[in-house]
Tab-separated table of N, CA, C and O in Angstrom:
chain	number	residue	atom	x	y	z
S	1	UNK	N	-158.022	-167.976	47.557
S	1	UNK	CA	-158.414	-168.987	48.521
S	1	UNK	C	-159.297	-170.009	47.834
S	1	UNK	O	-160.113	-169.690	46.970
S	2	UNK	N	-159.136	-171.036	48.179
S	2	UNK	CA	-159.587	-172.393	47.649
S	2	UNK	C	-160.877	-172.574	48.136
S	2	UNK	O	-160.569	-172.317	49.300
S	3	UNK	N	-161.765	-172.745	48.185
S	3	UNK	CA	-163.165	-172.917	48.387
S	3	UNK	C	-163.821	-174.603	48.411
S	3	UNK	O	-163.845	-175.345	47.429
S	4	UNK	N	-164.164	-174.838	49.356
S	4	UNK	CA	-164.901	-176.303	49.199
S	4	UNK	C	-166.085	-176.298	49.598
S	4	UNK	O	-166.437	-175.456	50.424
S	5	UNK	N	-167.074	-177.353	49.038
S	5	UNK	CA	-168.534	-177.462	49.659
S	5	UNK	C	-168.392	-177.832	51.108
S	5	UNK	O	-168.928	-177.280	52.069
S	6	UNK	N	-167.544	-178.903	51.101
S	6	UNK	CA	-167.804	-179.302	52.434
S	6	UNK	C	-166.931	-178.964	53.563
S	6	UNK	O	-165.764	-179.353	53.527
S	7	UNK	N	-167.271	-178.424	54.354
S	7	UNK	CA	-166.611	-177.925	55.388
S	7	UNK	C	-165.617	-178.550	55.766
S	7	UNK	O	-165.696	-179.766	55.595
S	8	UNK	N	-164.129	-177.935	56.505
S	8	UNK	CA	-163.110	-178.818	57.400
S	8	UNK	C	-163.508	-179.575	58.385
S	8	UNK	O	-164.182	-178.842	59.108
S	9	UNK	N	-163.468	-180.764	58.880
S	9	UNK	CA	-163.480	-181.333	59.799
S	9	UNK	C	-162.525	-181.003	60.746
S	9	UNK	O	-161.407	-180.569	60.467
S	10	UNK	N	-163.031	-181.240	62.078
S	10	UNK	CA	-161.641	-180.532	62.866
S	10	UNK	C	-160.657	-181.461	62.943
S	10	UNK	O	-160.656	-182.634	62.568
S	11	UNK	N	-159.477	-180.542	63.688
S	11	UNK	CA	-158.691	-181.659	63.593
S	11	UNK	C	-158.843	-182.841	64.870
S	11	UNK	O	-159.599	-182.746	65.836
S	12	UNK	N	-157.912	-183.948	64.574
S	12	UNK	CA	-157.923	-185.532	65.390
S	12	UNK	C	-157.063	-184.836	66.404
S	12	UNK	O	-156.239	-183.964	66.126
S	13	UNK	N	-157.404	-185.437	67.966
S	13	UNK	CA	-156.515	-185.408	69.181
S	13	UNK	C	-154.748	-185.650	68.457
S	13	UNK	O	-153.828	-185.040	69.001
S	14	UNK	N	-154.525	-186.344	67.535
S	14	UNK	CA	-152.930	-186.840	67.135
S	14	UNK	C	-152.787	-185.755	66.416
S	14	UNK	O	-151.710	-185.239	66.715
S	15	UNK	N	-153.453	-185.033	65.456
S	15	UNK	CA	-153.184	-183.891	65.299
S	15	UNK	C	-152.477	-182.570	66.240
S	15	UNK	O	-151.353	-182.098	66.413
S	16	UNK	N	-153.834	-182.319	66.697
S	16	UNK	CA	-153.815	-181.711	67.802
S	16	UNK	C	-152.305	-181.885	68.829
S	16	UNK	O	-151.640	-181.044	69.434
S	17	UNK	N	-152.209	-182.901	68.725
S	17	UNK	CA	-150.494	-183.453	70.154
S	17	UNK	C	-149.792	-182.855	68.882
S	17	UNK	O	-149.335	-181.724	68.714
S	18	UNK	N	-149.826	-183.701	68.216
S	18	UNK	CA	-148.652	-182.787	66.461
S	18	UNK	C	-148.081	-181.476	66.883
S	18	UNK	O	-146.962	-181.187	67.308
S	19	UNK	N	-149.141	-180.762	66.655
S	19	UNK	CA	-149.344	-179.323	66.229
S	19	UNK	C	-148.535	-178.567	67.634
S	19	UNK	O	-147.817	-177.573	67.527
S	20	UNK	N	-148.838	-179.288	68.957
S	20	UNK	CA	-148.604	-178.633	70.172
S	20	UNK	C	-146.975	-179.133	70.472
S	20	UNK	O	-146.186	-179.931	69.965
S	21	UNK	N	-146.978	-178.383	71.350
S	21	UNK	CA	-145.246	-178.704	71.733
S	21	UNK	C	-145.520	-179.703	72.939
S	21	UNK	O	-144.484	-180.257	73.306
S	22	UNK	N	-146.706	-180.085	73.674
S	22	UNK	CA	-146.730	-181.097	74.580
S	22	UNK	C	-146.164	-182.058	74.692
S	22	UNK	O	-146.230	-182.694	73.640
S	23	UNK	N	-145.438	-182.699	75.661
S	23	UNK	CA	-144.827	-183.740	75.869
S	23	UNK	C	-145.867	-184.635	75.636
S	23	UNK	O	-146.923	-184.210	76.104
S	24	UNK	N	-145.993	-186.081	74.902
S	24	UNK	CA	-146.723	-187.677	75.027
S	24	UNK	C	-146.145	-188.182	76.133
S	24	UNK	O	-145.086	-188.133	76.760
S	25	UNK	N	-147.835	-188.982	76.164
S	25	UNK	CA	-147.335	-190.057	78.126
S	25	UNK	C	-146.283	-190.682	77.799
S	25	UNK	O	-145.622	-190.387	76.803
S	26	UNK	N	-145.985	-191.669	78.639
S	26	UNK	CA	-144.753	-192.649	78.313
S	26	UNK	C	-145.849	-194.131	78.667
S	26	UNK	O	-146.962	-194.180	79.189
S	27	UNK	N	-145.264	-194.838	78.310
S	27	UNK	CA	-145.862	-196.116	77.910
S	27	UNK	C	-146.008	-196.751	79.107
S	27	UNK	O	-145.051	-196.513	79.843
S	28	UNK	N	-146.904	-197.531	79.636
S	28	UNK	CA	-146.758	-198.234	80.741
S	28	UNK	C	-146.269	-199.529	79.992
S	28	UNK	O	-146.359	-199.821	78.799
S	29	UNK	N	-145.449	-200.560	81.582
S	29	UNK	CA	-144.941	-201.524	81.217
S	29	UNK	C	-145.516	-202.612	80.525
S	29	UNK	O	-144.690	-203.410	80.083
S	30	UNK	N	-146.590	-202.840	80.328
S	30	UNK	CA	-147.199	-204.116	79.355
S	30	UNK	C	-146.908	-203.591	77.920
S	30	UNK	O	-146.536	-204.441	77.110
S	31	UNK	N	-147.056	-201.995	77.396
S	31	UNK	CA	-146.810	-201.925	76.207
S	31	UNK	C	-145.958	-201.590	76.058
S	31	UNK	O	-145.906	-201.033	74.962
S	32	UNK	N	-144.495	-201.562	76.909
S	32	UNK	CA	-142.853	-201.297	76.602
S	32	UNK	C	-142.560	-203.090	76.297
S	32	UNK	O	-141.705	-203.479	75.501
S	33	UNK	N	-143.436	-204.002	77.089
S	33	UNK	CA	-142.957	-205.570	76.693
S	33	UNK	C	-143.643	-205.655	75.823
S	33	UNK	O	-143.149	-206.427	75.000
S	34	UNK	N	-145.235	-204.997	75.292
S	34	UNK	CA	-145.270	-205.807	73.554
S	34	UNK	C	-145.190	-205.067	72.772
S	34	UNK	O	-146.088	-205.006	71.933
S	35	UNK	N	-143.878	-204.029	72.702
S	35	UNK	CA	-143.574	-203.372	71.386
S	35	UNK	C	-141.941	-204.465	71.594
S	35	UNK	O	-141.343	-204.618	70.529
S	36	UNK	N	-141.529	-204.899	72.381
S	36	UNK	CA	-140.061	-205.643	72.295
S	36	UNK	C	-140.715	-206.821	71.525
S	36	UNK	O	-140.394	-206.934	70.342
S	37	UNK	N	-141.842	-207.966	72.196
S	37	UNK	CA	-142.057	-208.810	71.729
S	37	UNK	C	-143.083	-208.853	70.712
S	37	UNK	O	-143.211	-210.018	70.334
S	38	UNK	N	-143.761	-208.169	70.196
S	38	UNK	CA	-144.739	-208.152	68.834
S	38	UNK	C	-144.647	-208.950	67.830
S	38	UNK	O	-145.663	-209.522	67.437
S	39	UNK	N	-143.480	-209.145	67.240
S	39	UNK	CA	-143.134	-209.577	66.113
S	39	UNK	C	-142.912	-211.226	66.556
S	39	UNK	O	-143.113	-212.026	65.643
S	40	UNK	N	-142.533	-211.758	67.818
S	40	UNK	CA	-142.767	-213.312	68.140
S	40	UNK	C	-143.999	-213.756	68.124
S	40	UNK	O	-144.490	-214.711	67.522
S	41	UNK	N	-144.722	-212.536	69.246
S	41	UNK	CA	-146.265	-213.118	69.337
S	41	UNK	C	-147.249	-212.943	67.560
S	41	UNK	O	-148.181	-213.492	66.973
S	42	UNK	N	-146.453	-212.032	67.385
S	42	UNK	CA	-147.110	-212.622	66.033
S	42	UNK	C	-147.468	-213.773	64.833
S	42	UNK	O	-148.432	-214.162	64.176
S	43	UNK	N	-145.793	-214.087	65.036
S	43	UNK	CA	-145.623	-215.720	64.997
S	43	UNK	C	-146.108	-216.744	65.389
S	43	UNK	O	-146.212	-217.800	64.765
S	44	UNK	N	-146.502	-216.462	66.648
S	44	UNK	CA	-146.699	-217.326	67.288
S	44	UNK	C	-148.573	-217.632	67.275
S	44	UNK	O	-149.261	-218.651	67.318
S	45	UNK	N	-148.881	-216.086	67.189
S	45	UNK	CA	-150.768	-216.362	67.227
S	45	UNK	C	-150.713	-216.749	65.783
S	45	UNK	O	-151.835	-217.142	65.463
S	46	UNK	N	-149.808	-216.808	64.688
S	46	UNK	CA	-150.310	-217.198	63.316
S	46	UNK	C	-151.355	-216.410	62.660
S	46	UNK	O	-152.109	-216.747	61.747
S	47	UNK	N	-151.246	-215.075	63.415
S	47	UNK	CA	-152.132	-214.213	62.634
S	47	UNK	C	-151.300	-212.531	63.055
S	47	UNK	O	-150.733	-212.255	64.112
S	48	UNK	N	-151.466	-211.728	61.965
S	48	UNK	CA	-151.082	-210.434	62.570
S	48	UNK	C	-152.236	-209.456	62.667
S	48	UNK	O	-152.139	-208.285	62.302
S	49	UNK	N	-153.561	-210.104	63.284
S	49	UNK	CA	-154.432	-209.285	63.335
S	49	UNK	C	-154.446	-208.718	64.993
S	49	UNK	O	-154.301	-209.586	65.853
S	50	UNK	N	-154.552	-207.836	65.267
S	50	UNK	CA	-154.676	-207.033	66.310
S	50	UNK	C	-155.269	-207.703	67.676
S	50	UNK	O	-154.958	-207.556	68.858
S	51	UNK	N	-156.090	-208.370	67.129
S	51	UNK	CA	-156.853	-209.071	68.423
S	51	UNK	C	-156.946	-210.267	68.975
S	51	UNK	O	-157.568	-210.585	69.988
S	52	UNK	N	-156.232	-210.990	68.192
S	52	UNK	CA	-155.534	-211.911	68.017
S	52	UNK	C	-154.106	-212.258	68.720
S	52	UNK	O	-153.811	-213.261	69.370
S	53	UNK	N	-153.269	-211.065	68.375
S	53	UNK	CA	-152.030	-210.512	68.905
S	53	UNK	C	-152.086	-210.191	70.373
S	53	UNK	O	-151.219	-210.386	71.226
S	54	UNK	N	-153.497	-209.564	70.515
S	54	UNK	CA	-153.404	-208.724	71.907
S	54	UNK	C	-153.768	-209.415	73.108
S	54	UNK	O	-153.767	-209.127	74.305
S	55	UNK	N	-154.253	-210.973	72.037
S	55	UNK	CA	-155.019	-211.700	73.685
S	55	UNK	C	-154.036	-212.581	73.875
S	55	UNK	O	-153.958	-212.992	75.033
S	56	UNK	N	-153.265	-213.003	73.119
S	56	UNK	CA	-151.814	-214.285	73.631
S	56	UNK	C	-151.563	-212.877	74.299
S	56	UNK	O	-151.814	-212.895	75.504
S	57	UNK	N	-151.061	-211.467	73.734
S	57	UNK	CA	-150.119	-210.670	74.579
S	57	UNK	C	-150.686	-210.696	75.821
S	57	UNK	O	-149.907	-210.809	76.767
S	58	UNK	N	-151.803	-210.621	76.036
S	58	UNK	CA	-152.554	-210.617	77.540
S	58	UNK	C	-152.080	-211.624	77.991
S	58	UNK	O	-150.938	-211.619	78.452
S	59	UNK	N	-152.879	-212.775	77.965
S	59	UNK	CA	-152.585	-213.694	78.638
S	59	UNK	C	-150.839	-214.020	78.861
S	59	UNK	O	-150.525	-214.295	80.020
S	60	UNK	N	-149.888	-214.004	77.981
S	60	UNK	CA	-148.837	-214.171	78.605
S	60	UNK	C	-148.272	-213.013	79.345
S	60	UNK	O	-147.295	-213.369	80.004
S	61	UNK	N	-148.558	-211.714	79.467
S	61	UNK	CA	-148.281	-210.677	80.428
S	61	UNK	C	-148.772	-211.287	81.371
S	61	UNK	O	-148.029	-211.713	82.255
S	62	UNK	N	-150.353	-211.513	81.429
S	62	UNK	CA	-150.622	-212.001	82.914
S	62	UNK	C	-149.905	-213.254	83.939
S	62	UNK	O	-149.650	-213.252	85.144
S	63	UNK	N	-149.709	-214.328	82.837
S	63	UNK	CA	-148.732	-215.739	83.385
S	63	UNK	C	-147.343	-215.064	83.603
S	63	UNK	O	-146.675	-215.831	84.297
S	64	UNK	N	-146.616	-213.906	83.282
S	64	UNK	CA	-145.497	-213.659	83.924
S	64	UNK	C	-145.137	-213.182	85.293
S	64	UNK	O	-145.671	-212.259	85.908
S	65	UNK	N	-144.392	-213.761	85.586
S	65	UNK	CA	-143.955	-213.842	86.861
S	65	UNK	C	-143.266	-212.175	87.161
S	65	UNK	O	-142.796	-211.441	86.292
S	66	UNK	N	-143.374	-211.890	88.565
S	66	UNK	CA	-143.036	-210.017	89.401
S	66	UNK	C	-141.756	-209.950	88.512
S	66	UNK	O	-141.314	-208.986	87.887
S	67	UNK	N	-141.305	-211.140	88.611
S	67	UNK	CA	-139.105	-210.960	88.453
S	67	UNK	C	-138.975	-210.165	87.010
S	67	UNK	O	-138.342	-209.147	86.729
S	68	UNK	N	-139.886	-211.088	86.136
S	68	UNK	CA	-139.742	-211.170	84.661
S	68	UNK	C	-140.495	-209.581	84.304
S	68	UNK	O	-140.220	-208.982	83.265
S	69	UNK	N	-141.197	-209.187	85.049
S	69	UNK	CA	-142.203	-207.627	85.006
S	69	UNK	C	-141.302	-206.445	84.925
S	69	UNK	O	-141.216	-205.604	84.031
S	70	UNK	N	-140.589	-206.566	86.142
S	70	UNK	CA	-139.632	-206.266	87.045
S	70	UNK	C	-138.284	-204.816	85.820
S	70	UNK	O	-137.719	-203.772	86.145
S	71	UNK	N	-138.321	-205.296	85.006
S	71	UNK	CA	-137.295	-204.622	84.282
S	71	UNK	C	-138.304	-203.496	83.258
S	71	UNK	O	-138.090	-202.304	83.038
S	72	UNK	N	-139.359	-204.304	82.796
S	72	UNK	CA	-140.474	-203.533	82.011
S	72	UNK	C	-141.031	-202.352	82.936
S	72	UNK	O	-141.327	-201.239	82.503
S	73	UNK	N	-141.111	-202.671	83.999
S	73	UNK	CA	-141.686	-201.333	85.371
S	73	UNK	C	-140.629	-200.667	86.061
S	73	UNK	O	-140.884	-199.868	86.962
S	74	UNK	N	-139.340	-200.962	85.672
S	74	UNK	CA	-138.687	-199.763	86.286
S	74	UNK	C	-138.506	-198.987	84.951
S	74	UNK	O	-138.451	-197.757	84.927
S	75	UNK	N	-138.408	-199.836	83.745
S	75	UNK	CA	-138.254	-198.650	82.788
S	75	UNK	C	-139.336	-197.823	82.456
S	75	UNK	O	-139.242	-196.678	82.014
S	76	UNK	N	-140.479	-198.514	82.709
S	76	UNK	CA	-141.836	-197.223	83.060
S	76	UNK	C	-141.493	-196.571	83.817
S	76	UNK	O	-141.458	-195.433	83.349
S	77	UNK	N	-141.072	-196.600	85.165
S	77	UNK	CA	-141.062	-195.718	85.901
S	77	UNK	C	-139.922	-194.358	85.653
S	77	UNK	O	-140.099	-193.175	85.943
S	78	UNK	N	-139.012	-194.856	85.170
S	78	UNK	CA	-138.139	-193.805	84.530
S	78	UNK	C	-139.004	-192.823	83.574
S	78	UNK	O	-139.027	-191.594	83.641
S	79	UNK	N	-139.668	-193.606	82.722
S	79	UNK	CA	-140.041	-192.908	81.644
S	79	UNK	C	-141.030	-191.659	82.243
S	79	UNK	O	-140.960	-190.519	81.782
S	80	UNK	N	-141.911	-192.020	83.278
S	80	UNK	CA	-142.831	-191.576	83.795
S	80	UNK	C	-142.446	-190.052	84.569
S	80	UNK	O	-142.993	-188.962	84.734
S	81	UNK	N	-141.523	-190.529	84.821
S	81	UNK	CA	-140.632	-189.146	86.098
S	81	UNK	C	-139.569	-188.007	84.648
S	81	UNK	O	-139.466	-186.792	84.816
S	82	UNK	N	-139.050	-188.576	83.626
S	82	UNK	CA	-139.284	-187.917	82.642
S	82	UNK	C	-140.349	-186.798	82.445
S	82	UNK	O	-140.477	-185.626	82.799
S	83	UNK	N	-140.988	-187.620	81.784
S	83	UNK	CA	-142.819	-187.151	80.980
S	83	UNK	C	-143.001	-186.192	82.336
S	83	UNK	O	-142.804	-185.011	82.050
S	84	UNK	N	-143.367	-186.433	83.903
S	84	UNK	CA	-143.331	-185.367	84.939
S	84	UNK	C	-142.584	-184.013	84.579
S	84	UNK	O	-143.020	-182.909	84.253
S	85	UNK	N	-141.412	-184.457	84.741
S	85	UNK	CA	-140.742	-183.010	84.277
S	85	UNK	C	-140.837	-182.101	83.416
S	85	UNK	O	-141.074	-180.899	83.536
S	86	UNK	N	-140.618	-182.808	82.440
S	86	UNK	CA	-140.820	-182.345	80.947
S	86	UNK	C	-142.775	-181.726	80.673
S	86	UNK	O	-143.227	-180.875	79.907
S	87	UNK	N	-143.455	-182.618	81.678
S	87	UNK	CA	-144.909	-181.489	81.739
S	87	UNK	C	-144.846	-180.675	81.825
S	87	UNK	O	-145.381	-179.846	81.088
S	88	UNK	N	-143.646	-180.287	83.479
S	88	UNK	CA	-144.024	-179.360	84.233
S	88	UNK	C	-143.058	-178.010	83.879
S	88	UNK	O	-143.167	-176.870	84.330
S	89	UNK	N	-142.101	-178.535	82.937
S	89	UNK	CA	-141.360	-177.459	82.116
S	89	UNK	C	-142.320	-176.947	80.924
S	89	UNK	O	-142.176	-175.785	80.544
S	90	UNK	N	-142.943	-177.472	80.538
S	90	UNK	CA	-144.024	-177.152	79.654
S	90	UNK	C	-145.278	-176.301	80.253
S	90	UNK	O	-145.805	-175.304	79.760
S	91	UNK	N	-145.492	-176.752	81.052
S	91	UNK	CA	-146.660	-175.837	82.122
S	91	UNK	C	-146.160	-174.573	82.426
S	91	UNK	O	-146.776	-173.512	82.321
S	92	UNK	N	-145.108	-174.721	82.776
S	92	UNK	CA	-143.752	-173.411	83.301
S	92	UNK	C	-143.788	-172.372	82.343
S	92	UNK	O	-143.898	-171.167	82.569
S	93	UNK	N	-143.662	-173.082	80.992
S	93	UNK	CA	-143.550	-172.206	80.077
S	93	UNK	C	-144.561	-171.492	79.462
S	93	UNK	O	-144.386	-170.662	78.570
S	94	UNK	N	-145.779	-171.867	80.016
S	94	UNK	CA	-146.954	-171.335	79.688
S	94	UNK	C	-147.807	-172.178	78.521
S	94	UNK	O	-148.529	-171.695	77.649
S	95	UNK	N	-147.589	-173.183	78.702
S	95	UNK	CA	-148.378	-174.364	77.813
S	95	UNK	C	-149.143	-175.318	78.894
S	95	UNK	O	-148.850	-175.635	80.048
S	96	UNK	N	-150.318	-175.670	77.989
S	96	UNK	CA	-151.108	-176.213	78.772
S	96	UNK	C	-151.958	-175.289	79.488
S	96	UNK	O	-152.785	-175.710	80.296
């Protein structure tokens, strides 16, 4: 056995989901529309820094109109009733 001074750190929550057989949430609809559009608004803020990216993404999520939402929130909602099941088959099975 390998020996170190400094102790393991535990592991990270992403670990942790790793390691487990748990189902991950499903995305709500603002971040199912900026993983499609990322790579425009990136273009478009002229920067690919994160915060930068995330406030055009805001603000144009917010200026969109119910209609234009509309396709991004039913595919959340699918995803969501998924992730439900798939919990509760997981719970079933004695996880969690």
């Amino acid at each position: 056995a390998k020996f170190s001074r400094f102790p393991r750190s535990p592991p990270t929550r992403k670990a942790r989901m790793a390691a487990s057989e748990e189902p991950s949430r499903p995305q709500n609809p603002y971040w199912l529309w900026l993983s499609e559009n990322r790579d425009q608004l990136t273009k478009e803020s002229g920067s690919a820094g994160v915060g930068a990216v995330g406030k055009l993404a805001g603000q144009k999520w917010k200026a969109m109109s119910d209609a234009t939402k509309k396709p991004y929130e039913t595919k959340a909602a699918d995803l969501s009733k998924g992730y439900t099941q798939k919990m509760a088959d997981f719970v079933a099975a004695g996880g969690g």
